[in-house]
Coordinates of C-alpha atoms and ligand atoms in Angstrom, one line a residue:
M2 CA 24.6 82.7 38.3
D3 CA 22.6 85.1 36.1
V4 CA 24.6 84.4 33.0
S5 CA 24.7 82.2 29.9
P6 CA 28.4 81.4 29.7
Q7 CA 29.9 82.2 26.4
R8 CA 33.3 81.3 24.8
T9 CA 35.2 84.5 24.3
A10 CA 38.6 85.4 23.0
V11 CA 40.2 88.7 24.0
I12 CA 42.9 90.0 21.6
G13 CA 45.4 92.3 23.4
A14 CA 46.1 91.6 27.1
G15 CA 46.9 95.1 28.3
Y16 CA 45.0 97.3 30.7
V17 CA 41.7 96.9 28.9
G18 CA 42.2 93.3 27.5
L19 CA 43.5 91.7 30.7
T20 CA 40.8 93.4 32.8
T21 CA 38.1 92.4 30.4
G22 CA 39.3 88.8 30.2
A23 CA 39.8 88.4 33.9
C24 CA 36.4 90.0 34.8
L25 CA 34.4 88.1 32.1
A26 CA 36.0 84.9 33.4
S27 CA 34.9 85.9 37.0
L28 CA 31.4 86.3 35.6
G29 CA 31.4 82.7 34.4
H30 CA 32.4 83.0 30.8
H31 CA 35.2 81.0 29.2
V32 CA 38.0 83.4 28.1
V33 CA 41.2 83.0 26.2
C34 CA 43.4 86.1 26.1
V35 CA 45.8 86.6 23.3
D36 CA 48.8 88.9 23.0
V37 CA 51.8 89.3 20.6
D38 CA 54.0 89.8 23.6
E39 CA 55.1 86.2 24.2
A40 CA 57.0 87.0 27.4
K41 CA 53.8 88.7 28.8
I42 CA 51.8 85.6 27.9
A43 CA 54.3 83.3 29.6
R44 CA 54.1 85.4 32.8
L45 CA 50.3 85.6 32.7
R46 CA 50.1 81.8 32.4
Q47 CA 52.0 81.7 35.7
G48 CA 49.5 84.3 37.1
R49 CA 52.1 87.1 37.0
V50 CA 50.5 90.5 36.2
D51 CA 52.9 93.3 35.2
I52 CA 50.5 96.3 35.6
L53 CA 49.5 97.8 39.0
E54 CA 45.8 97.2 39.2
P55 CA 44.0 96.3 42.5
D56 CA 42.3 92.9 42.4
L57 CA 43.6 92.0 38.9
P58 CA 46.2 89.5 40.0
E59 CA 43.7 87.8 42.3
L60 CA 41.1 87.6 39.4
V61 CA 43.7 86.2 37.0
A62 CA 44.8 83.6 39.5
A63 CA 41.2 82.6 40.2
G64 CA 40.5 82.3 36.5
L65 CA 43.6 80.2 35.9
T66 CA 42.7 77.9 38.8
D67 CA 39.0 77.4 38.0
G68 CA 39.8 77.0 34.3
H69 CA 37.7 79.9 33.0
L70 CA 40.8 81.9 31.9
D71 CA 43.6 80.9 29.6
F72 CA 46.4 82.7 27.7
T73 CA 48.0 82.1 24.3
G74 CA 50.2 83.8 21.8
D75 CA 48.3 82.3 18.9
V76 CA 45.3 84.2 17.6
T77 CA 44.0 81.5 15.3
T78 CA 43.8 78.9 18.1
A79 CA 42.2 81.4 20.4
V80 CA 39.3 82.4 18.1
R81 CA 38.6 79.0 16.5
A82 CA 35.8 78.1 18.9
A83 CA 34.9 81.6 20.1
E84 CA 31.4 82.9 20.1
V85 CA 32.6 86.5 20.8
V86 CA 36.0 88.0 20.1
F87 CA 37.0 91.3 21.8
L88 CA 39.5 93.5 20.2
C89 CA 41.4 95.3 23.0
L90 CA 44.3 96.6 20.9
P91 CA 46.4 99.7 21.3
T92 CA 45.3 102.7 19.2
P93 CA 48.1 105.2 20.0
M94 CA 48.5 108.7 18.6
A95 CA 50.1 108.5 15.2
A96 CA 52.6 111.2 14.1
D97 CA 49.8 113.3 12.5
G98 CA 47.7 113.2 15.7
R99 CA 45.2 110.6 14.4
A100 CA 44.5 107.2 16.1
D101 CA 46.9 104.6 14.7
L102 CA 44.7 101.7 13.7
S103 CA 47.5 99.5 12.4
A104 CA 47.2 96.9 15.2
V105 CA 43.5 96.6 14.7
E106 CA 44.0 96.3 10.9
S107 CA 46.6 93.6 11.2
V108 CA 44.6 91.6 13.7
V109 CA 41.4 91.8 11.7
A110 CA 43.2 90.7 8.5
E111 CA 44.8 87.8 10.4
L112 CA 41.8 86.5 12.3
G113 CA 39.1 87.0 9.7
P114 CA 39.4 83.6 7.9
S115 CA 39.6 81.8 11.3
L116 CA 36.5 83.1 12.9
P117 CA 33.7 80.6 13.2
T118 CA 30.3 81.2 11.7
G119 CA 28.1 83.3 13.8
C120 CA 30.9 84.9 15.7
V121 CA 30.6 88.4 17.0
V122 CA 33.6 90.7 16.8
V123 CA 33.4 93.3 19.5
N124 CA 35.7 96.4 19.4
K125 CA 36.6 97.7 22.8
S126 CA 39.6 99.8 21.7
T127 CA 39.0 103.6 21.3
V128 CA 38.7 104.0 17.6
P129 CA 37.5 106.8 15.2
V130 CA 33.9 106.9 14.1
G131 CA 33.4 104.5 11.2
T132 CA 35.9 101.9 12.4
A133 CA 33.2 99.2 13.0
A134 CA 32.0 99.7 9.5
W135 CA 35.6 99.5 8.2
V136 CA 36.2 96.3 10.2
R137 CA 33.0 94.8 8.8
R138 CA 34.2 95.6 5.2
M139 CA 37.6 94.1 6.0
L140 CA 36.1 90.9 7.3
D141 CA 33.9 90.7 4.3
R142 CA 31.8 87.8 5.7
D143 CA 28.0 87.9 6.0
D144 CA 28.1 85.3 8.7
L145 CA 29.9 87.6 11.2
A146 CA 28.7 90.6 13.1
V147 CA 30.6 93.6 14.4
V148 CA 29.7 95.5 17.6
S149 CA 31.2 98.6 19.1
N150 CA 31.5 98.3 22.9
P151 CA 33.8 101.1 24.1
E152 CA 35.5 100.7 27.5
F153 CA 35.3 103.4 30.2
L154 CA 37.6 101.9 33.0
R155 CA 40.2 104.1 34.6
E156 CA 43.6 102.9 35.4
G157 CA 44.2 102.2 39.1
S158 CA 40.5 101.1 39.5
A159 CA 40.2 99.1 36.3
V160 CA 38.6 96.0 37.9
Q161 CA 36.1 97.9 40.1
D162 CA 35.2 100.1 37.1
F163 CA 34.6 97.1 34.9
L164 CA 32.5 95.3 37.4
N165 CA 30.5 98.4 38.5
P166 CA 30.1 100.3 35.2
D167 CA 28.0 103.5 35.0
R168 CA 26.8 102.2 31.7
I169 CA 27.5 99.6 29.0
V170 CA 27.5 101.0 25.5
V171 CA 26.6 98.6 22.8
G172 CA 26.6 99.9 19.2
S173 CA 25.6 97.8 16.2
D174 CA 23.0 97.5 13.5
D175 CA 22.8 93.8 14.2
E176 CA 20.1 93.3 16.8
D177 CA 21.0 89.7 17.7
A178 CA 24.7 90.4 18.0
A179 CA 24.0 93.5 20.2
R180 CA 21.8 91.4 22.5
R181 CA 24.4 88.7 22.8
V182 CA 27.1 91.3 23.8
A183 CA 24.8 93.0 26.3
D184 CA 24.0 89.5 27.8
L185 CA 27.7 89.0 28.6
Y186 CA 27.4 91.8 31.1
R187 CA 23.9 90.9 32.5
P188 CA 25.2 90.0 35.9
L189 CA 26.6 93.5 36.4
R190 CA 23.0 94.9 36.2
A191 CA 24.3 98.1 34.6
P192 CA 22.3 100.4 32.3
V193 CA 22.8 99.4 28.7
V194 CA 23.0 102.2 26.1
R195 CA 22.0 100.6 22.9
T196 CA 23.1 102.6 19.8
D197 CA 24.3 102.2 16.2
A198 CA 28.1 101.6 15.9
A199 CA 29.0 105.1 14.9
S200 CA 27.3 106.6 17.9
A201 CA 29.0 104.2 20.3
E202 CA 32.4 105.1 18.8
M203 CA 31.5 108.8 19.2
I204 CA 30.3 108.4 22.8
K205 CA 33.8 107.3 23.9
Y206 CA 35.6 110.3 22.3
A207 CA 32.8 112.7 23.5
A208 CA 33.1 111.4 27.1
N209 CA 36.9 111.6 27.3
C210 CA 37.2 114.9 25.6
F211 CA 34.5 116.4 27.8
L212 CA 36.6 115.3 30.8
A213 CA 39.7 116.9 29.2
V214 CA 37.8 120.2 28.6
K215 CA 36.5 120.1 32.2
L216 CA 40.0 119.7 33.6
S217 CA 41.4 122.5 31.4
Y218 CA 38.6 124.7 32.6
V219 CA 39.3 124.0 36.2
N220 CA 43.0 124.6 35.7
A221 CA 42.2 128.0 34.2
I222 CA 39.9 128.8 37.1
A223 CA 42.7 127.9 39.4
E224 CA 45.0 130.3 37.7
L225 CA 42.4 133.1 38.1
C226 CA 42.1 132.2 41.8
E227 CA 45.8 132.8 42.2
V228 CA 45.5 136.2 40.6
F229 CA 42.4 137.3 42.4
G230 CA 43.1 135.8 45.8
A231 CA 40.4 133.2 45.8
D232 CA 40.8 129.5 46.8
V233 CA 40.2 127.0 44.1
D234 CA 39.3 124.2 46.5
A235 CA 36.5 126.4 47.9
V236 CA 35.5 127.4 44.4
T237 CA 35.3 123.8 43.1
T238 CA 33.4 122.7 46.2
G239 CA 30.9 125.5 45.5
M240 CA 30.6 124.5 41.9
G241 CA 30.5 120.7 42.6
H242 CA 27.4 120.9 44.7
D243 CA 25.5 121.8 41.6
P244 CA 24.5 118.4 40.2
R245 CA 24.6 119.8 36.6
I246 CA 28.4 120.3 37.2
G247 CA 29.2 117.5 39.6
R248 CA 32.1 117.1 42.0
A249 CA 34.2 114.7 39.9
F250 CA 37.1 115.9 37.8
L251 CA 37.4 119.3 39.4
R252 CA 40.9 118.9 41.0
P253 CA 43.4 121.3 39.5
G254 CA 46.8 119.9 38.8
P255 CA 49.9 120.0 36.6
G256 CA 47.8 119.3 33.5
W257 CA 45.9 116.2 32.5
G258 CA 47.7 113.2 31.0
G259 CA 47.7 109.5 30.8
P260 CA 47.5 107.1 27.9
C261 CA 44.0 108.2 26.9
L262 CA 42.9 111.8 27.3
P263 CA 45.8 113.3 25.3
K264 CA 45.6 110.9 22.4
D265 CA 41.8 110.8 22.3
S266 CA 41.5 114.6 22.2
S267 CA 44.1 114.7 19.4
A268 CA 42.2 112.0 17.5
L269 CA 38.8 113.8 17.8
L270 CA 40.4 117.1 16.7
R271 CA 41.8 115.3 13.6
M272 CA 38.4 113.8 12.9
A273 CA 36.8 117.2 13.2
D274 CA 39.5 118.7 11.0
T275 CA 39.1 116.0 8.3
A276 CA 35.3 116.6 8.3
G277 CA 35.8 120.4 8.0
V278 CA 34.3 121.0 11.5
R279 CA 35.8 123.6 13.8
F280 CA 36.3 122.4 17.4
D281 CA 38.0 125.5 18.8
L282 CA 36.9 124.6 22.4
L283 CA 38.7 121.3 22.4
Q284 CA 41.8 122.7 20.7
A285 CA 41.9 125.4 23.4
A286 CA 41.6 122.8 26.1
V287 CA 44.6 120.9 24.6
D288 CA 46.6 124.1 24.3
D289 CA 45.8 125.3 27.8
N290 CA 46.9 121.9 29.1
T291 CA 50.3 122.3 27.4
R292 CA 50.5 125.7 29.1
Q293 CA 49.5 124.3 32.4
G294 CA 52.5 122.0 32.4
E295 CA 54.7 125.0 31.5
R296 CA 53.1 127.2 34.1
V297 CA 54.1 124.8 36.9
V298 CA 57.7 125.0 35.9
R299 CA 57.5 128.8 35.4
R300 CA 56.1 129.2 38.9
L301 CA 59.0 127.1 40.3
A302 CA 61.5 129.3 38.3
E303 CA 59.8 132.5 39.7
E304 CA 59.9 131.2 43.3
L305 CA 63.5 130.1 43.1
G306 CA 64.8 133.0 41.0
S307 CA 66.4 130.6 38.5
L308 CA 66.2 127.0 37.6
H309 CA 69.8 126.9 36.3
R310 CA 71.5 124.2 38.4
A311 CA 68.6 124.2 40.9
R312 CA 68.1 120.8 42.5
I313 CA 64.5 119.6 42.4
G314 CA 63.2 116.7 44.3
L315 CA 60.3 115.3 42.3
L316 CA 57.7 113.4 44.2
G317 CA 55.7 111.2 41.7
L318 CA 56.3 110.0 38.2
A319 CA 53.1 108.1 37.3
F320 CA 50.5 110.1 35.4
K321 CA 48.2 109.8 38.5
A322 CA 48.3 108.0 41.8
G323 CA 47.3 104.3 41.8
T324 CA 49.1 103.3 38.6
N325 CA 52.6 102.7 37.4
D326 CA 51.8 103.9 34.0
L327 CA 54.1 106.7 32.7
R328 CA 52.3 107.2 29.4
G329 CA 51.5 110.9 29.0
S330 CA 52.6 111.7 32.5
P331 CA 52.5 115.4 33.5
A332 CA 55.1 114.5 36.1
L333 CA 57.5 113.4 33.4
R334 CA 56.7 116.4 31.3
S335 CA 57.5 118.7 34.3
A336 CA 60.8 116.8 34.8
E337 CA 61.7 117.2 31.1
L338 CA 60.9 121.0 31.2
L339 CA 62.9 121.4 34.4
V340 CA 65.9 119.6 32.9
A341 CA 65.7 121.7 29.8
A342 CA 65.8 124.8 32.0
G343 CA 69.1 123.6 33.5
A344 CA 67.7 122.0 36.7
E345 CA 68.9 118.7 38.2
V346 CA 65.9 116.4 39.0
T347 CA 65.9 113.5 41.4
A348 CA 62.6 111.7 41.4
Y349 CA 60.8 109.1 43.5
D350 CA 57.6 107.3 42.8
P351 CA 56.3 104.4 45.0
A352 CA 55.2 102.4 41.9
V353 CA 58.0 103.3 39.4
S354 CA 61.6 102.1 39.4
L355 CA 63.4 102.5 36.2
D356 CA 66.3 104.4 34.6
L357 CA 65.2 107.6 33.0
H358 CA 67.3 109.7 30.7
H359 CA 68.4 112.9 32.5
I360 CA 66.4 112.1 35.7
A361 CA 67.8 110.3 38.6
V362 CA 65.2 107.9 40.0
V363 CA 65.7 106.9 43.6
D364 CA 64.1 104.4 46.0
D365 CA 62.5 106.6 48.6
A366 CA 61.1 110.1 49.0
Y367 CA 63.7 111.3 51.5
Q368 CA 66.5 110.4 49.1
A369 CA 64.8 112.4 46.4
V370 CA 64.6 115.6 48.4
K371 CA 68.1 115.4 49.8
E372 CA 69.9 118.7 49.2
A373 CA 66.9 119.9 47.0
D374 CA 66.4 123.6 46.5
A375 CA 62.7 122.8 46.0
V376 CA 60.3 119.8 46.1
L377 CA 57.8 119.4 43.4
L378 CA 54.9 117.1 44.1
A379 CA 53.5 116.0 40.7
T380 CA 51.5 112.8 41.5
E381 CA 49.0 112.5 44.4
W382 CA 50.2 109.3 46.1
P383 CA 48.5 109.0 49.5
E384 CA 51.9 108.1 51.1
F385 CA 53.2 111.6 50.3
R386 CA 50.8 113.0 52.8
A387 CA 52.4 111.0 55.6
L388 CA 56.0 112.2 54.9
D389 CA 57.9 113.7 57.9
W390 CA 58.3 117.3 56.8
T391 CA 60.7 118.1 59.7
A392 CA 63.0 115.4 58.5
I393 CA 62.7 116.7 54.9
A394 CA 63.4 120.3 56.1
E395 CA 66.7 119.0 57.5
L396 CA 67.6 117.2 54.3
M397 CA 66.7 120.0 51.9
N398 CA 68.9 123.0 50.9
G399 CA 66.0 125.2 50.2
T400 CA 62.5 125.6 51.7
L401 CA 60.1 125.5 48.8
V402 CA 57.5 122.7 48.5
F403 CA 55.5 123.2 45.3
D404 CA 52.4 121.0 45.6
A405 CA 51.1 120.8 42.0
R406 CA 48.2 118.6 43.1
N407 CA 47.1 120.5 46.3
H408 CA 47.6 117.2 48.0
L409 CA 49.7 118.0 51.0
D410 CA 48.8 119.6 54.4
P411 CA 50.2 123.1 54.2
A412 CA 50.1 123.4 58.0
A413 CA 52.4 120.4 58.5
I414 CA 54.9 121.9 55.9
D415 CA 54.7 125.3 57.6
E416 CA 55.4 123.8 61.0
A417 CA 58.5 122.2 59.6
G418 CA 59.8 125.7 58.5
L419 CA 59.2 125.0 54.9
T420 CA 57.1 127.1 52.4
W421 CA 54.1 125.5 50.8
R422 CA 52.9 126.6 47.4
G423 CA 49.9 125.1 45.6
I424 CA 47.7 125.5 42.6
G425 CA 45.0 128.2 42.7
R426 CA 45.1 128.5 46.5
M427 CA 44.3 131.6 48.4
V428 CA 47.2 133.6 49.8
T429 CA 46.2 135.2 53.1
A430 CA 48.4 137.5 55.2
G431 CA 50.2 135.4 57.8
S432 CA 49.6 132.1 56.0
P433 CA 52.6 130.1 54.9
D434 CA 51.9 131.1 51.4
R435 CA 52.9 134.7 52.2
R436 CA 56.4 133.7 53.2
T437 CA 59.1 134.0 50.6
P438 CA 60.9 130.7 50.1
S439 CA 64.6 131.0 50.9
T440 CA 67.2 130.5 48.2
K441 CA 69.8 127.9 48.5
G442 CA 72.3 130.4 49.9
E443 CA 70.0 131.9 52.5
R444 CA 68.9 128.5 53.6
S445 CA 72.5 127.3 54.0
E446 CA 73.2 130.4 56.1
R447 CA 70.0 129.8 58.1
T448 CA 70.9 126.2 58.9
A449 CA 74.6 126.8 59.4
Ligands
NAD165 N1 44.2 102.1 29.5 C1 43.0 102.5 29.7 O1 42.7 103.0 30.8 C2 41.9 102.4 28.7 C3 40.6 102.5 29.1 C4 39.6 102.5 28.1 C5 39.9 102.3 26.8 N2 41.2 102.2 26.4 C6 41.5 101.9 25.0 O2 41.7 100.5 24.9 C7 42.7 100.2 23.9 C8 43.8 99.4 24.6 O3 44.4 100.2 25.6 P1 45.3 99.5 26.7 O4 45.6 100.6 27.6 O5 44.7 98.3 27.2 O6 46.6 99.2 25.8 P2 47.9 98.4 26.3 O7 49.0 99.0 25.6 O8 47.9 98.3 27.8 O9 47.6 96.9 25.8 C9 47.5 96.6 24.4 C10 48.0 95.1 24.3 O10 47.8 94.7 23.0 C11 48.9 93.9 22.6 N3 49.0 93.9 21.2 C12 49.5 94.8 20.3 N4 49.4 94.4 19.0 C13 48.9 93.2 19.1 C14 48.5 92.2 18.1 N5 48.7 92.5 16.8 N6 47.9 91.1 18.5 C15 47.7 90.8 19.8 N7 48.1 91.7 20.8 C16 48.6 92.9 20.4 C17 50.1 94.6 23.3 O11 51.2 93.7 23.4 C18 49.5 95.0 24.7 O12 49.7 94.0 25.6 C19 43.1 101.5 23.4 O13 42.3 101.8 22.2 C20 42.8 102.5 24.5 O14 42.6 103.8 24.0 C21 42.2 102.2 27.3
UPG166 O1 40.1 116.0 39.1 C1 41.0 115.5 38.3 C2 40.8 114.2 37.7 C3 41.9 113.8 36.9 N1 43.0 114.5 36.6 C4 44.0 114.1 35.7 O2 43.4 113.7 34.5 C5 44.2 112.6 33.9 C6 43.3 111.5 33.6 O3 42.8 110.9 34.8 P1 41.8 109.6 34.7 O4 40.7 110.0 33.8 O5 41.5 109.2 36.1 O6 42.7 108.5 34.1 P2 42.6 107.4 33.0 O7 42.8 106.1 33.7 O8 43.4 107.8 31.8 O9 41.0 107.3 32.5 C7 40.5 108.1 31.5 O10 40.8 107.5 30.2 C8 40.3 106.2 30.1 C9 40.8 105.7 28.8 O11 40.0 106.1 27.7 C10 38.8 106.2 30.2 O12 38.3 104.8 30.1 C11 38.4 106.7 31.6 O13 37.0 106.7 31.7 C12 38.9 108.1 31.7 O14 38.6 108.7 33.0 C13 45.3 112.3 34.9 O15 46.5 113.0 34.5 C14 44.7 112.8 36.2 O16 45.8 113.2 37.1 C15 43.1 115.8 37.3 O17 44.1 116.5 37.0 N2 42.1 116.2 38.1

């Protein structure tokens, strides 16, 4: 294989750390993954992966079997013989909106004295500009190098994204350390963007926040489409053919969420604020995103007349399809807003089963929509497209299906006698969109 195997330690075995560890092991490197969560480490040693990521359980099992991958709870043991140490630690949003670097700080303080001479510390967490320099000062050792190597994987396709990256960003003032980190990825044959550490750190925020702005922009265009009778799907298709715009990240929805975009836009805004730089565009994107979530619930209220005691069948809880991650989920936010407005919410998500405060979570979609006055689709799981809408029409009290992802087939819903509503979609005379959804009372009379 086109790789010089290196001994690596990966600190933090979450979405990024576990994917990094398992993928590097699959490339032939020797990897030890470390985590403070001892129960997680015990499960991983048995090949049990908690997160929903295609191909990840298989890669973990293969790494355990061929001996390239190991797990431990002890940082000191893991880094003792390491040539490269990856930090894949959480950097969540602190109360003041900044990135909370406490996990990075405590790990760097703990592992510093144990790192072997010549070791390269690679930061993969998303961290404010200047963190690599700060880590370097904390380590306070001339025999170590620090490299910023931000990660761009998406949840739900983490392994494929890691193994087929658009680019590998390697930021460091240390030429030799940067080359060694780039070499780890050589079998992937991806373009390497070689920068200083500060630029690498900024690339990560700039990329995620650009995506956030793009999504808020398209959600605003969708609202205008509703007002002016245009169809946002046609509009984004027309925009997306322009390679300067691109087709990706043009789907309107209930607002963008997840564990990254919201916290990273908040962190970049705080960085700008601290530096005295105005970033009104990004602030507007964040504010518009909050409004987008509220707008979905307001539209439901308008369609139903009132949300007080309305029964809502919520399809989807995860922040997007393909993951069981609920962090920053627009679906959960919608549920919270609905409950606050007096609605009763029953939810179903194919990847999520847990008890949620105020929201009943059930085991299948048909249970969720039973006696519902309206259905709200908030996560675009493919299986929702295959639902039997005639059966659902029988189960529901009302007729409204609010598709906050434009994911369903309006014709199938119309044929079932239900009323489809989407985001930014054209309302034409005679189309299902023109029909007024019946209220609970009317529907009961109709079906009586
Ligand atoms: N999730 C993503 O899609 C994604 C993609 C790119 C970058 N990132 C960034 O990567 C970083 C990690 O994100 P994640 O989603 O993998 O987080 P995560 O919460 O899934 O995983 C973090 C792991 O670190 C462990 N941990 C916490 N403190 C520790 C300590 N002191 N020592 C050892 N382990 C510790 C936790 O137990 C957890 O298993 C964040 O900065 C995030 O912004 C995330
Ligand atoms: O056309 C689109 C695309 C996405 N979304 C929403 O945007 C949010 C974020 O989606 P996505 O970017 O796919 O999810 P993440 O897995 O959080 O990945 C983002 O955040 C990661 C962590 O930093 C980065 O590594 C990735 O490159 C970046 O895409 C979700 O709520 C999606 O539903 C839309 O509404 N419309």
